[in-house]
Amino acid sequence: LTIIGDGAQHTIIRGAVTPQRVFIIRIGASVEIAAVTLSLDPVQGNGGGGIGNAGDLLLRECWLRDGTVTNVCCGGALQNTTAGTVTIERCTISNNWGEFAGAIFNEGLMVIESTTISGNTNLFFAGGIHNLGDLTLSGSTVVGNVNVANINTEFGTMVLRNSVIGDSVNGVDCVGNPDATAGYNIDSDGTCIASGGAGNSTADANFAPLADNGGPGPTHAVNPGSPLIDAGNPATPGSGGDACDATDARGVARPQGPACDVGTFELAAGQDCPGGAADDADGDGICRADDNCPSGFNPGQDKVVFPYTVRAVSSEEFSWGEPADVSFVRGDLTMVDVYGTNDSGDLPAADSLTDIFVPAAGFGSYYLLRLSGECTAGSWQTRSGGQLGRDLASGCRARHRCQ
């Protein structure tokens, strides 16, 4: 049986007037459900709130939402029994409620790819997925599910790749010890990646709330500077194995930067920039044409061509100690203008000195320096006099370095 709708935003399937599961798939049946929304009603007894599966099920580009299952078992949206096989591709499963699992209860074989599982709630085992079978989670986002864990795989097996698990509410990200050897996962509390794996990291994922960002169902957009950016497997997306899928959940091509982004959302270079991709050369979401910092190291830039005014002042203005001569190495910056005051009345000529020298001329002596060029970490170095460099250092070093 194949059911293909006109897109999850247009084709909505609900249960009958008397609340019941939308689909019950028996042993031996083979079913594909694509491009629909299952808007689910409360049901009672064993089985998933929307789908109970014991056959071979493919869910593709669907949105399963608002399901509730009470009176024992099992998943608020979907139950897969020991006899069942389920593949879920580019779907969203959100706002479901179940006593044993908020979204999915799995006892069989399940593969989830490029899917968002968010905002589901349970009482006892897992807000997102309660896995008692064999689960593979690839390029997916499982976040913000409520009670106990985002995923509970204590009595099952699970492989994670290129996925983000985070922000569990009233629980941890994972219960159990997933086989994370496929790697390139980001986990907000480290409980999902304890068994190791290349490219895994523990970090706050820094994503936006669930929203319509295009595609079959809502997704969590990646915020600029998020550690998810370019943190996926470096293999060519779509090349098989542990590589990322060729597109994200919305159909956006991967990668948009040096590597794919972790999870369901690929941040398109310059998608929020006035100048488009030209304003986001490295694809990290920072809208600057001169942005050349690695992703995850913004705001701030490593090298920025800019005009900038800094102030150099004698030490007596900042302390009760004796005034001191101070000089700064200009580095590769060009002095456009130099003006100010000191007791001698002499000012250095613009662009004439390797060092900028502020004499110990008494209280209130200063230079204002109009500069341009590439400001790097070594552009300003105090030669003597200590704290007199603070205006220069804060302007050049902190404000215009990758952070």
mmCIF file of C-alpha atoms in Angstrom:
data_model
loop_
_atom_site.group_PDB
_atom_site.id
_atom_site.type_symbol
_atom_site.label_atom_id
_atom_site.label_comp_id
_atom_site.label_asym_id
_atom_site.label_seq_id
_atom_site.Cartn_x
_atom_site.Cartn_y
_atom_site.Cartn_z
ATOM 1 C CA LEU A 1 0.000 0.000 0.000
ATOM 2 C CA THR A 2 1.313 3.450 -0.951
ATOM 3 C CA ILE A 3 -0.236 6.695 0.277
ATOM 4 C CA ILE A 4 1.279 9.902 -1.127
ATOM 5 C CA GLY A 5 -0.254 13.243 -0.255
ATOM 6 C CA ASP A 6 0.120 16.719 -1.709
ATOM 7 C CA GLY A 7 2.657 17.739 0.930
ATOM 8 C CA ALA A 8 2.474 17.734 4.702
ATOM 9 C CA GLN A 9 1.249 21.329 4.691
ATOM 10 C CA HIS A 10 -1.738 20.432 2.473
ATOM 11 C CA THR A 11 -2.756 16.813 3.122
ATOM 12 C CA ILE A 12 -3.861 16.180 6.714
ATOM 13 C CA ILE A 13 -5.110 12.795 7.868
ATOM 14 C CA ARG A 14 -6.979 12.377 11.154
ATOM 15 C CA GLY A 15 -8.635 9.498 12.973
ATOM 16 C CA ALA A 16 -12.367 8.900 12.958
ATOM 17 C CA VAL A 17 -14.836 10.743 15.173
ATOM 18 C CA THR A 18 -14.257 8.049 17.784
ATOM 19 C CA PRO A 19 -10.561 8.431 18.627
ATOM 20 C CA GLN A 20 -8.451 5.630 17.194
ATOM 21 C CA ARG A 21 -5.092 5.078 15.569
ATOM 22 C CA VAL A 22 -4.843 6.370 12.044
ATOM 23 C CA PHE A 23 -2.952 3.307 10.761
ATOM 24 C CA ILE A 24 -2.522 -0.251 12.047
ATOM 25 C CA ILE A 25 -0.034 -2.165 9.889
ATOM 26 C CA ARG A 26 -0.123 -5.947 10.289
ATOM 27 C CA ILE A 27 2.691 -8.502 9.992
ATOM 28 C CA GLY A 28 3.585 -9.056 6.343
ATOM 29 C CA ALA A 29 2.181 -5.762 5.112
ATOM 30 C CA SER A 30 4.395 -3.288 3.251
ATOM 31 C CA VAL A 31 3.304 0.354 3.470
ATOM 32 C CA GLU A 32 4.709 3.694 2.299
ATOM 33 C CA ILE A 33 3.210 6.921 3.656
ATOM 34 C CA ALA A 34 4.578 10.157 2.225
ATOM 35 C CA ALA A 35 3.928 13.906 2.096
ATOM 36 C CA VAL A 36 1.135 14.008 4.675
ATOM 37 C CA THR A 37 0.454 15.287 8.176
ATOM 38 C CA LEU A 38 -1.008 12.896 10.703
ATOM 39 C CA SER A 39 -2.926 15.082 13.155
ATOM 40 C CA LEU A 40 -3.594 12.636 15.941
ATOM 41 C CA ASP A 41 -6.388 12.192 18.481
ATOM 42 C CA PRO A 42 -6.065 10.710 21.980
ATOM 43 C CA VAL A 43 -6.240 6.904 22.054
ATOM 44 C CA GLN A 44 -6.124 4.295 24.791
ATOM 45 C CA GLY A 45 -4.400 0.927 25.134
ATOM 46 C CA ASN A 46 -1.327 -0.609 23.552
ATOM 47 C CA GLY A 47 0.048 0.789 20.326
ATOM 48 C CA GLY A 48 1.202 4.111 18.949
ATOM 49 C CA GLY A 49 -0.989 7.164 19.129
ATOM 50 C CA GLY A 50 -0.922 7.521 15.341
ATOM 51 C CA ILE A 51 0.609 4.359 13.871
ATOM 52 C CA GLY A 52 0.962 0.838 15.211
ATOM 53 C CA ASN A 53 3.378 -1.118 13.002
ATOM 54 C CA ALA A 54 4.211 -4.805 12.788
ATOM 55 C CA GLY A 55 4.992 -4.812 9.074
ATOM 56 C CA ASP A 56 7.419 -2.937 6.801
ATOM 57 C CA LEU A 57 6.793 0.834 6.954
ATOM 58 C CA LEU A 58 8.397 3.761 5.142
ATOM 59 C CA LEU A 59 7.465 7.228 6.437
ATOM 60 C CA ARG A 60 8.727 9.984 4.170
ATOM 61 C CA GLU A 61 8.342 13.778 4.363
ATOM 62 C CA CYS A 62 5.616 13.559 7.001
ATOM 63 C CA TRP A 63 4.602 15.446 10.127
ATOM 64 C CA LEU A 64 3.246 13.443 13.076
ATOM 65 C CA ARG A 65 1.807 15.772 15.666
ATOM 66 C CA ASP A 66 -0.498 16.147 18.654
ATOM 67 C CA GLY A 67 -0.908 12.455 19.439
ATOM 68 C CA THR A 68 -1.739 11.111 22.893
ATOM 69 C CA VAL A 69 -1.774 7.510 24.049
ATOM 70 C CA THR A 70 -2.865 6.587 27.578
ATOM 71 C CA ASN A 71 -3.597 3.459 29.610
ATOM 72 C CA VAL A 72 -0.209 1.695 29.555
ATOM 73 C CA CYS A 73 1.633 1.644 26.221
ATOM 74 C CA CYS A 74 3.284 3.007 24.042
ATOM 75 C CA GLY A 75 4.509 5.885 21.797
ATOM 76 C CA GLY A 76 2.481 9.055 21.465
ATOM 77 C CA ALA A 77 3.005 9.028 17.676
ATOM 78 C CA LEU A 78 4.353 5.609 16.664
ATOM 79 C CA GLN A 79 4.885 2.086 17.981
ATOM 80 C CA ASN A 80 7.077 -0.421 16.117
ATOM 81 C CA THR A 81 6.739 -3.986 17.422
ATOM 82 C CA THR A 82 9.391 -6.726 17.453
ATOM 83 C CA ALA A 83 8.155 -7.929 14.050
ATOM 84 C CA GLY A 84 8.257 -4.455 12.492
ATOM 85 C CA THR A 85 10.728 -2.521 10.359
ATOM 86 C CA VAL A 86 10.415 1.255 10.057
ATOM 87 C CA THR A 87 12.338 3.807 8.007
ATOM 88 C CA ILE A 88 11.618 7.488 8.692
ATOM 89 C CA GLU A 89 13.018 10.090 6.279
ATOM 90 C CA ARG A 90 12.757 13.896 6.448
ATOM 91 C CA CYS A 91 9.864 13.955 8.911
ATOM 92 C CA THR A 92 8.945 15.977 11.985
ATOM 93 C CA ILE A 93 7.466 14.331 15.090
ATOM 94 C CA SER A 94 6.338 16.926 17.613
ATOM 95 C CA ASN A 95 3.970 17.662 20.482
ATOM 96 C CA ASN A 96 2.955 14.069 21.171
ATOM 97 C CA TRP A 97 2.315 12.456 24.573
ATOM 98 C CA GLY A 98 2.673 8.860 25.720
ATOM 99 C CA GLU A 99 3.130 7.093 29.028
ATOM 100 C CA PHE A 100 6.116 4.956 27.897
ATOM 101 C CA ALA A 101 7.425 7.212 25.117
ATOM 102 C CA GLY A 102 6.398 10.676 24.051
ATOM 103 C CA ALA A 103 7.067 10.187 20.337
ATOM 104 C CA ILE A 104 8.305 6.684 19.398
ATOM 105 C CA PHE A 105 8.293 3.285 21.099
ATOM 106 C CA ASN A 106 10.539 0.869 19.176
ATOM 107 C CA GLU A 107 10.987 -2.842 19.728
ATOM 108 C CA GLY A 108 12.006 -3.785 16.192
ATOM 109 C CA LEU A 109 14.331 -2.413 13.522
ATOM 110 C CA MET A 110 14.207 1.342 12.954
ATOM 111 C CA VAL A 111 16.238 3.775 10.820
ATOM 112 C CA ILE A 112 15.610 7.514 11.246
ATOM 113 C CA GLU A 113 17.204 9.962 8.790
ATOM 114 C CA SER A 114 17.023 13.779 8.594
ATOM 115 C CA THR A 115 14.135 13.876 11.053
ATOM 116 C CA THR A 116 13.233 16.294 13.856
ATOM 117 C CA ILE A 117 11.824 14.855 17.100
ATOM 118 C CA SER A 118 10.965 17.754 19.381
ATOM 119 C CA GLY A 119 8.659 18.796 22.202
ATOM 120 C CA ASN A 120 7.210 15.363 22.989
ATOM 121 C CA THR A 121 6.339 14.303 26.560
ATOM 122 C CA ASN A 122 6.146 11.033 28.496
ATOM 123 C CA LEU A 123 5.734 9.823 32.069
ATOM 124 C CA PHE A 124 8.148 6.938 32.551
ATOM 125 C CA PHE A 125 10.943 6.252 30.036
ATOM 126 C CA ALA A 126 11.678 8.792 27.277
ATOM 127 C CA GLY A 127 10.169 12.010 26.002
ATOM 128 C CA GLY A 128 11.511 11.332 22.498
ATOM 129 C CA ILE A 129 12.367 7.696 21.708
ATOM 130 C CA HIS A 130 12.119 4.628 23.946
ATOM 131 C CA ASN A 131 14.219 2.051 22.112
ATOM 132 C CA LEU A 132 14.154 -1.637 22.974
ATOM 133 C CA GLY A 133 15.217 -2.769 19.511
ATOM 134 C CA ASP A 134 17.819 -1.722 16.943
ATOM 135 C CA LEU A 135 17.881 1.993 16.135
ATOM 136 C CA THR A 136 20.027 4.017 13.730
ATOM 137 C CA LEU A 137 19.720 7.796 13.946
ATOM 138 C CA SER A 138 21.367 9.764 11.154
ATOM 139 C CA GLY A 139 21.417 13.498 10.411
ATOM 140 C CA SER A 140 18.601 14.098 12.859
ATOM 141 C CA THR A 141 17.639 16.494 15.643
ATOM 142 C CA VAL A 142 16.197 15.111 18.890
ATOM 143 C CA VAL A 143 15.752 18.006 21.291
ATOM 144 C CA GLY A 144 13.518 19.489 23.954
ATOM 145 C CA ASN A 145 11.606 16.334 24.802
ATOM 146 C CA VAL A 146 10.170 16.123 28.300
ATOM 147 C CA ASN A 147 10.824 13.780 31.247
ATOM 148 C CA VAL A 148 13.565 11.192 31.851
ATOM 149 C CA ALA A 149 15.473 11.465 28.536
ATOM 150 C CA ASN A 150 15.372 12.524 24.916
ATOM 151 C CA ILE A 151 16.285 8.915 24.085
ATOM 152 C CA ASN A 152 16.196 5.827 26.301
ATOM 153 C CA THR A 153 18.133 2.920 24.786
ATOM 154 C CA GLU A 154 19.042 1.116 27.995
ATOM 155 C CA PHE A 155 17.702 -2.216 26.696
ATOM 156 C CA GLY A 156 18.282 -1.653 22.986
ATOM 157 C CA THR A 157 21.113 -0.833 20.590
ATOM 158 C CA MET A 158 21.591 2.500 18.874
ATOM 159 C CA VAL A 159 24.023 3.996 16.374
ATOM 160 C CA LEU A 160 24.254 7.791 16.107
ATOM 161 C CA ARG A 161 25.757 9.717 13.234
ATOM 162 C CA ASN A 162 25.717 13.408 12.322
ATOM 163 C CA SER A 163 22.926 14.062 14.834
ATOM 164 C CA VAL A 164 22.234 16.522 17.629
ATOM 165 C CA ILE A 165 20.650 15.433 20.913
ATOM 166 C CA GLY A 166 20.019 18.182 23.409
ATOM 167 C CA ASP A 167 18.030 20.301 25.821
ATOM 168 C CA SER A 168 16.133 17.470 27.485
ATOM 169 C CA VAL A 169 13.508 18.877 29.865
ATOM 170 C CA ASN A 170 13.464 17.258 33.334
ATOM 171 C CA GLY A 171 15.927 14.603 32.233
ATOM 172 C CA VAL A 172 19.148 13.741 30.428
ATOM 173 C CA ASP A 173 19.809 13.468 26.731
ATOM 174 C CA CYS A 174 20.346 9.702 26.729
ATOM 175 C CA VAL A 175 19.710 6.805 29.098
ATOM 176 C CA GLY A 176 21.781 3.800 28.101
ATOM 177 C CA ASN A 177 25.099 3.683 26.291
ATOM 178 C CA PRO A 178 24.616 4.195 22.548
ATOM 179 C CA ASP A 179 27.160 2.897 20.079
ATOM 180 C CA ALA A 180 28.284 6.310 18.846
ATOM 181 C CA THR A 181 31.237 5.047 16.800
ATOM 182 C CA ALA A 182 29.693 6.473 13.613
ATOM 183 C CA GLY A 183 30.576 9.852 15.115
ATOM 184 C CA TYR A 184 30.099 13.552 14.368
ATOM 185 C CA ASN A 185 27.327 14.008 16.911
ATOM 186 C CA ILE A 186 26.713 16.957 19.235
ATOM 187 C CA ASP A 187 25.166 16.236 22.624
ATOM 188 C CA SER A 188 24.340 18.961 25.135
ATOM 189 C CA ASP A 189 25.167 16.913 28.256
ATOM 190 C CA GLY A 190 27.509 14.170 26.998
ATOM 191 C CA THR A 191 25.264 11.232 27.924
ATOM 192 C CA CYS A 192 24.751 10.157 24.295
ATOM 193 C CA ILE A 193 28.417 10.046 23.290
ATOM 194 C CA ALA A 194 30.027 8.400 26.302
ATOM 195 C CA SER A 195 31.150 5.438 24.194
ATOM 196 C CA GLY A 196 33.271 7.696 22.003
ATOM 197 C CA GLY A 197 33.484 8.240 18.266
ATOM 198 C CA ALA A 198 35.301 10.592 15.911
ATOM 199 C CA GLY A 199 34.044 14.148 15.766
ATOM 200 C CA ASN A 200 31.692 13.891 18.748
ATOM 201 C CA SER A 201 31.426 16.881 21.055
ATOM 202 C CA THR A 202 29.470 18.149 24.028
ATOM 203 C CA ALA A 203 28.082 21.641 23.436
ATOM 204 C CA ASP A 204 25.030 23.871 23.547
ATOM 205 C CA ALA A 205 23.668 23.422 20.038
ATOM 206 C CA ASN A 206 22.439 27.036 19.713
ATOM 207 C CA PHE A 207 19.397 26.497 17.511
ATOM 208 C CA ALA A 208 16.180 28.459 17.029
ATOM 209 C CA PRO A 209 12.708 27.354 18.217
ATOM 210 C CA LEU A 210 10.700 24.897 16.128
ATOM 211 C CA ALA A 211 9.263 26.805 13.172
ATOM 212 C CA ASP A 212 8.258 26.568 9.533
ATOM 213 C CA ASN A 213 11.560 26.986 7.704
ATOM 214 C CA GLY A 214 10.363 25.337 4.519
ATOM 215 C CA GLY A 215 10.186 21.602 3.940
ATOM 216 C CA PRO A 216 7.598 19.015 4.985
ATOM 217 C CA GLY A 217 7.363 19.992 8.651
ATOM 218 C CA PRO A 218 8.798 22.493 11.114
ATOM 219 C CA THR A 219 12.502 22.385 11.953
ATOM 220 C CA HIS A 220 14.951 23.991 14.351
ATOM 221 C CA ALA A 221 16.992 26.488 12.343
ATOM 222 C CA VAL A 222 20.690 26.714 13.146
ATOM 223 C CA ASN A 223 21.686 30.062 14.624
ATOM 224 C CA PRO A 224 24.788 31.872 13.313
ATOM 225 C CA GLY A 225 27.866 30.773 15.223
ATOM 226 C CA SER A 226 26.296 27.466 16.306
ATOM 227 C CA PRO A 227 28.720 24.568 16.906
ATOM 228 C CA LEU A 228 26.485 22.502 14.590
ATOM 229 C CA ILE A 229 27.829 24.405 11.580
ATOM 230 C CA ASP A 230 30.339 22.447 9.466
ATOM 231 C CA ALA A 231 30.697 19.865 12.279
ATOM 232 C CA GLY A 232 29.349 16.836 10.379
ATOM 233 C CA ASN A 233 31.284 14.020 8.767
ATOM 234 C CA PRO A 234 33.746 15.516 6.248
ATOM 235 C CA ALA A 235 33.021 12.812 3.652
ATOM 236 C CA THR A 236 31.113 13.945 0.569
ATOM 237 C CA PRO A 237 27.409 14.116 1.499
ATOM 238 C CA GLY A 238 25.388 11.414 -0.171
ATOM 239 C CA SER A 239 28.436 9.197 -0.736
ATOM 240 C CA GLY A 240 27.149 6.482 1.605
ATOM 241 C CA GLY A 241 28.563 4.946 4.747
ATOM 242 C CA ASP A 242 28.691 7.425 7.611
ATOM 243 C CA ALA A 243 28.552 10.482 5.337
ATOM 244 C CA CYS A 244 25.760 13.033 5.704
ATOM 245 C CA ASP A 245 22.744 12.815 3.436
ATOM 246 C CA ALA A 246 22.947 14.829 0.229
ATOM 247 C CA THR A 247 20.248 17.234 1.480
ATOM 248 C CA ASP A 248 18.839 18.344 4.819
ATOM 249 C CA ALA A 249 15.246 17.785 5.950
ATOM 250 C CA ARG A 250 14.042 20.701 3.802
ATOM 251 C CA GLY A 251 15.835 19.588 0.659
ATOM 252 C CA VAL A 252 18.690 22.124 0.960
ATOM 253 C CA ALA A 253 21.876 20.721 -0.587
ATOM 254 C CA ARG A 254 24.714 19.740 1.726
ATOM 255 C CA PRO A 255 27.280 21.074 2.404
ATOM 256 C CA GLN A 256 26.911 24.849 2.349
ATOM 257 C CA GLY A 257 30.364 25.264 3.936
ATOM 258 C CA PRO A 258 33.478 23.093 4.247
ATOM 259 C CA ALA A 259 31.415 20.227 5.738
ATOM 260 C CA CYS A 260 27.763 19.463 6.398
ATOM 261 C CA ASP A 261 26.017 20.812 9.480
ATOM 262 C CA VAL A 262 25.018 18.405 12.235
ATOM 263 C CA GLY A 263 21.297 17.648 12.496
ATOM 264 C CA THR A 264 18.349 18.247 10.187
ATOM 265 C CA PHE A 265 19.086 21.853 9.191
ATOM 266 C CA GLU A 266 21.829 22.987 6.797
ATOM 267 C CA LEU A 267 22.508 26.710 7.191
ATOM 268 C CA ALA A 268 22.645 28.097 3.670
ATOM 269 C CA ALA A 269 25.499 30.526 3.081
ATOM 270 C CA GLY A 270 24.210 34.086 3.297
ATOM 271 C CA GLN A 271 20.550 33.088 3.582
ATOM 272 C CA ASP A 272 19.910 35.906 6.073
ATOM 273 C CA CYS A 273 22.492 38.359 4.700
ATOM 274 C CA PRO A 274 21.611 41.435 2.620
ATOM 275 C CA GLY A 275 24.296 40.538 0.103
ATOM 276 C CA GLY A 276 23.519 36.819 0.075
ATOM 277 C CA ALA A 277 26.349 34.316 -0.074
ATOM 278 C CA ALA A 278 28.869 37.072 -0.856
ATOM 279 C CA ASP A 279 28.327 38.378 2.683
ATOM 280 C CA ASP A 280 29.015 34.967 4.211
ATOM 281 C CA ALA A 281 32.122 33.598 2.569
ATOM 282 C CA ASP A 282 32.631 30.686 4.986
ATOM 283 C CA GLY A 283 28.976 29.735 5.369
ATOM 284 C CA ASP A 284 28.812 30.268 9.136
ATOM 285 C CA GLY A 285 25.838 32.626 9.127
ATOM 286 C CA ILE A 286 27.808 35.781 10.009
ATOM 287 C CA CYS A 287 26.806 38.471 7.533
ATOM 288 C CA ARG A 288 30.092 40.108 6.636
ATOM 289 C CA ALA A 289 31.739 40.101 3.260
ATOM 290 C CA ASP A 290 35.138 40.171 4.993
ATOM 291 C CA ASP A 291 34.302 37.322 7.399
ATOM 292 C CA ASN A 292 37.093 34.767 7.364
ATOM 293 C CA CYS A 293 36.841 33.307 10.869
ATOM 294 C CA PRO A 294 36.233 29.572 11.223
ATOM 295 C CA SER A 295 32.612 28.739 11.928
ATOM 296 C CA GLY A 296 31.777 28.793 15.630
ATOM 297 C CA PHE A 297 34.300 31.572 16.354
ATOM 298 C CA ASN A 298 32.147 34.644 15.924
ATOM 299 C CA PRO A 299 31.325 37.448 16.539
ATOM 300 C CA GLY A 300 34.628 39.078 15.711
ATOM 301 C CA GLN A 301 37.010 38.598 12.844
ATOM 302 C CA ASP A 302 40.576 37.467 12.443
ATOM 303 C CA LYS A 303 41.513 39.999 9.790
ATOM 304 C CA VAL A 304 39.229 42.896 8.966
ATOM 305 C CA VAL A 305 39.944 45.782 6.614
ATOM 306 C CA PHE A 306 38.573 48.780 8.457
ATOM 307 C CA PRO A 307 39.078 52.425 9.375
ATOM 308 C CA TYR A 308 39.463 52.816 13.108
ATOM 309 C CA THR A 309 40.300 55.571 15.582
ATOM 310 C CA VAL A 310 42.237 54.717 18.733
ATOM 311 C CA ARG A 311 43.594 56.833 21.557
ATOM 312 C CA ALA A 312 47.034 56.629 23.100
ATOM 313 C CA VAL A 313 47.493 58.561 26.325
ATOM 314 C CA SER A 314 50.258 59.083 28.871
ATOM 315 C CA SER A 315 50.099 56.999 32.039
ATOM 316 C CA GLU A 316 49.442 59.922 34.398
ATOM 317 C CA GLU A 317 45.850 60.064 33.228
ATOM 318 C CA PHE A 318 45.264 56.542 34.518
ATOM 319 C CA SER A 319 47.305 56.420 37.713
ATOM 320 C CA TRP A 320 48.957 58.481 40.445
ATOM 321 C CA GLY A 321 52.375 57.184 39.519
ATOM 322 C CA GLU A 322 55.050 58.877 37.498
ATOM 323 C CA PRO A 323 54.355 59.451 33.810
ATOM 324 C CA ALA A 324 56.141 57.078 31.445
ATOM 325 C CA ASP A 325 57.028 57.061 27.787
ATOM 326 C CA VAL A 326 54.996 54.536 25.787
ATOM 327 C CA SER A 327 55.371 53.224 22.272
ATOM 328 C CA PHE A 328 53.268 50.832 20.231
ATOM 329 C CA VAL A 329 54.222 48.714 17.250
ATOM 330 C CA ARG A 330 51.979 49.658 14.380
ATOM 331 C CA GLY A 331 52.236 46.324 12.564
ATOM 332 C CA ASP A 332 50.666 46.363 9.115
ATOM 333 C CA LEU A 333 48.230 49.207 9.813
ATOM 334 C CA THR A 334 48.456 52.502 7.986
ATOM 335 C CA MET A 335 48.193 55.773 9.908
ATOM 336 C CA VAL A 336 45.802 58.006 8.000
ATOM 337 C CA ASP A 337 45.717 60.910 10.472
ATOM 338 C CA VAL A 338 47.421 61.684 13.782
ATOM 339 C CA TYR A 339 46.267 64.529 15.978
ATOM 340 C CA GLY A 340 46.228 65.377 19.668
ATOM 341 C CA THR A 341 48.202 67.263 22.292
ATOM 342 C CA ASN A 342 51.385 66.995 24.321
ATOM 343 C CA ASP A 343 53.679 69.469 26.039
ATOM 344 C CA SER A 344 56.115 69.623 23.142
ATOM 345 C CA GLY A 345 53.372 70.259 20.601
ATOM 346 C CA ASP A 346 54.986 67.851 18.156
ATOM 347 C CA LEU A 347 52.921 65.184 16.379
ATOM 348 C CA PRO A 348 54.258 62.304 14.290
ATOM 349 C CA ALA A 349 53.493 62.501 10.614
ATOM 350 C CA ALA A 350 50.848 60.166 9.309
ATOM 351 C CA ASP A 351 52.228 56.863 8.048
ATOM 352 C CA SER A 352 55.801 57.878 8.859
ATOM 353 C CA LEU A 353 56.705 55.781 11.892
ATOM 354 C CA THR A 354 57.131 52.110 12.632
ATOM 355 C CA ASP A 355 56.417 52.837 16.291
ATOM 356 C CA ILE A 356 53.784 55.200 17.658
ATOM 357 C CA PHE A 357 55.391 57.042 20.553
ATOM 358 C CA VAL A 358 53.510 58.868 23.310
ATOM 359 C CA PRO A 359 55.958 60.903 25.426
ATOM 360 C CA ALA A 360 55.600 61.268 29.184
ATOM 361 C CA ALA A 361 54.442 64.827 28.873
ATOM 362 C CA GLY A 362 52.163 65.121 31.872
ATOM 363 C CA PHE A 363 48.509 64.824 32.652
ATOM 364 C CA GLY A 364 46.170 64.760 29.664
ATOM 365 C CA SER A 365 48.687 64.181 26.903
ATOM 366 C CA TYR A 366 47.250 62.005 24.144
ATOM 367 C CA TYR A 367 47.255 61.151 20.467
ATOM 368 C CA LEU A 368 44.212 60.200 18.389
ATOM 369 C CA LEU A 369 45.276 57.912 15.585
ATOM 370 C CA ARG A 370 43.191 57.302 12.471
ATOM 371 C CA LEU A 371 44.193 53.894 11.104
ATOM 372 C CA SER A 372 43.294 51.526 8.297
ATOM 373 C CA GLY A 373 44.447 48.098 7.198
ATOM 374 C CA GLU A 374 44.256 44.529 8.395
ATOM 375 C CA CYS A 375 44.009 44.440 12.161
ATOM 376 C CA THR A 376 45.607 41.250 13.462
ATOM 377 C CA ALA A 377 46.553 39.992 16.898
ATOM 378 C CA GLY A 378 50.080 41.338 16.451
ATOM 379 C CA SER A 379 49.198 44.772 15.107
ATOM 380 C CA TRP A 380 49.633 46.476 18.479
ATOM 381 C CA GLN A 381 52.211 45.539 21.043
ATOM 382 C CA THR A 382 53.108 47.717 24.019
ATOM 383 C CA ARG A 383 56.864 48.361 24.039
ATOM 384 C CA SER A 384 56.858 50.072 27.427
ATOM 385 C CA GLY A 385 54.536 51.720 29.906
ATOM 386 C CA GLY A 386 52.023 48.913 30.517
ATOM 387 C CA GLN A 387 48.433 49.978 30.755
ATOM 388 C CA LEU A 388 48.704 52.788 28.262
ATOM 389 C CA GLY A 389 47.920 50.325 25.516
ATOM 390 C CA ARG A 390 44.499 49.445 26.777
ATOM 391 C CA ASP A 391 42.488 51.500 24.285
ATOM 392 C CA LEU A 392 44.511 50.122 21.416
ATOM 393 C CA ALA A 393 44.386 46.567 22.713
ATOM 394 C CA SER A 394 40.638 46.570 23.317
ATOM 395 C CA GLY A 395 39.974 48.038 19.895
ATOM 396 C CA CYS A 396 42.270 45.881 17.815
ATOM 397 C CA ARG A 397 42.815 42.692 19.728
ATOM 398 C CA ALA A 398 39.479 41.961 21.363
ATOM 399 C CA ARG A 399 36.991 43.585 19.052
ATOM 400 C CA HIS A 400 38.460 42.381 15.794
ATOM 401 C CA ARG A 401 39.738 38.889 16.525
ATOM 402 C CA CYS A 402 38.000 35.559 16.179
ATOM 403 C CA GLN A 403 36.433 34.827 19.564
#
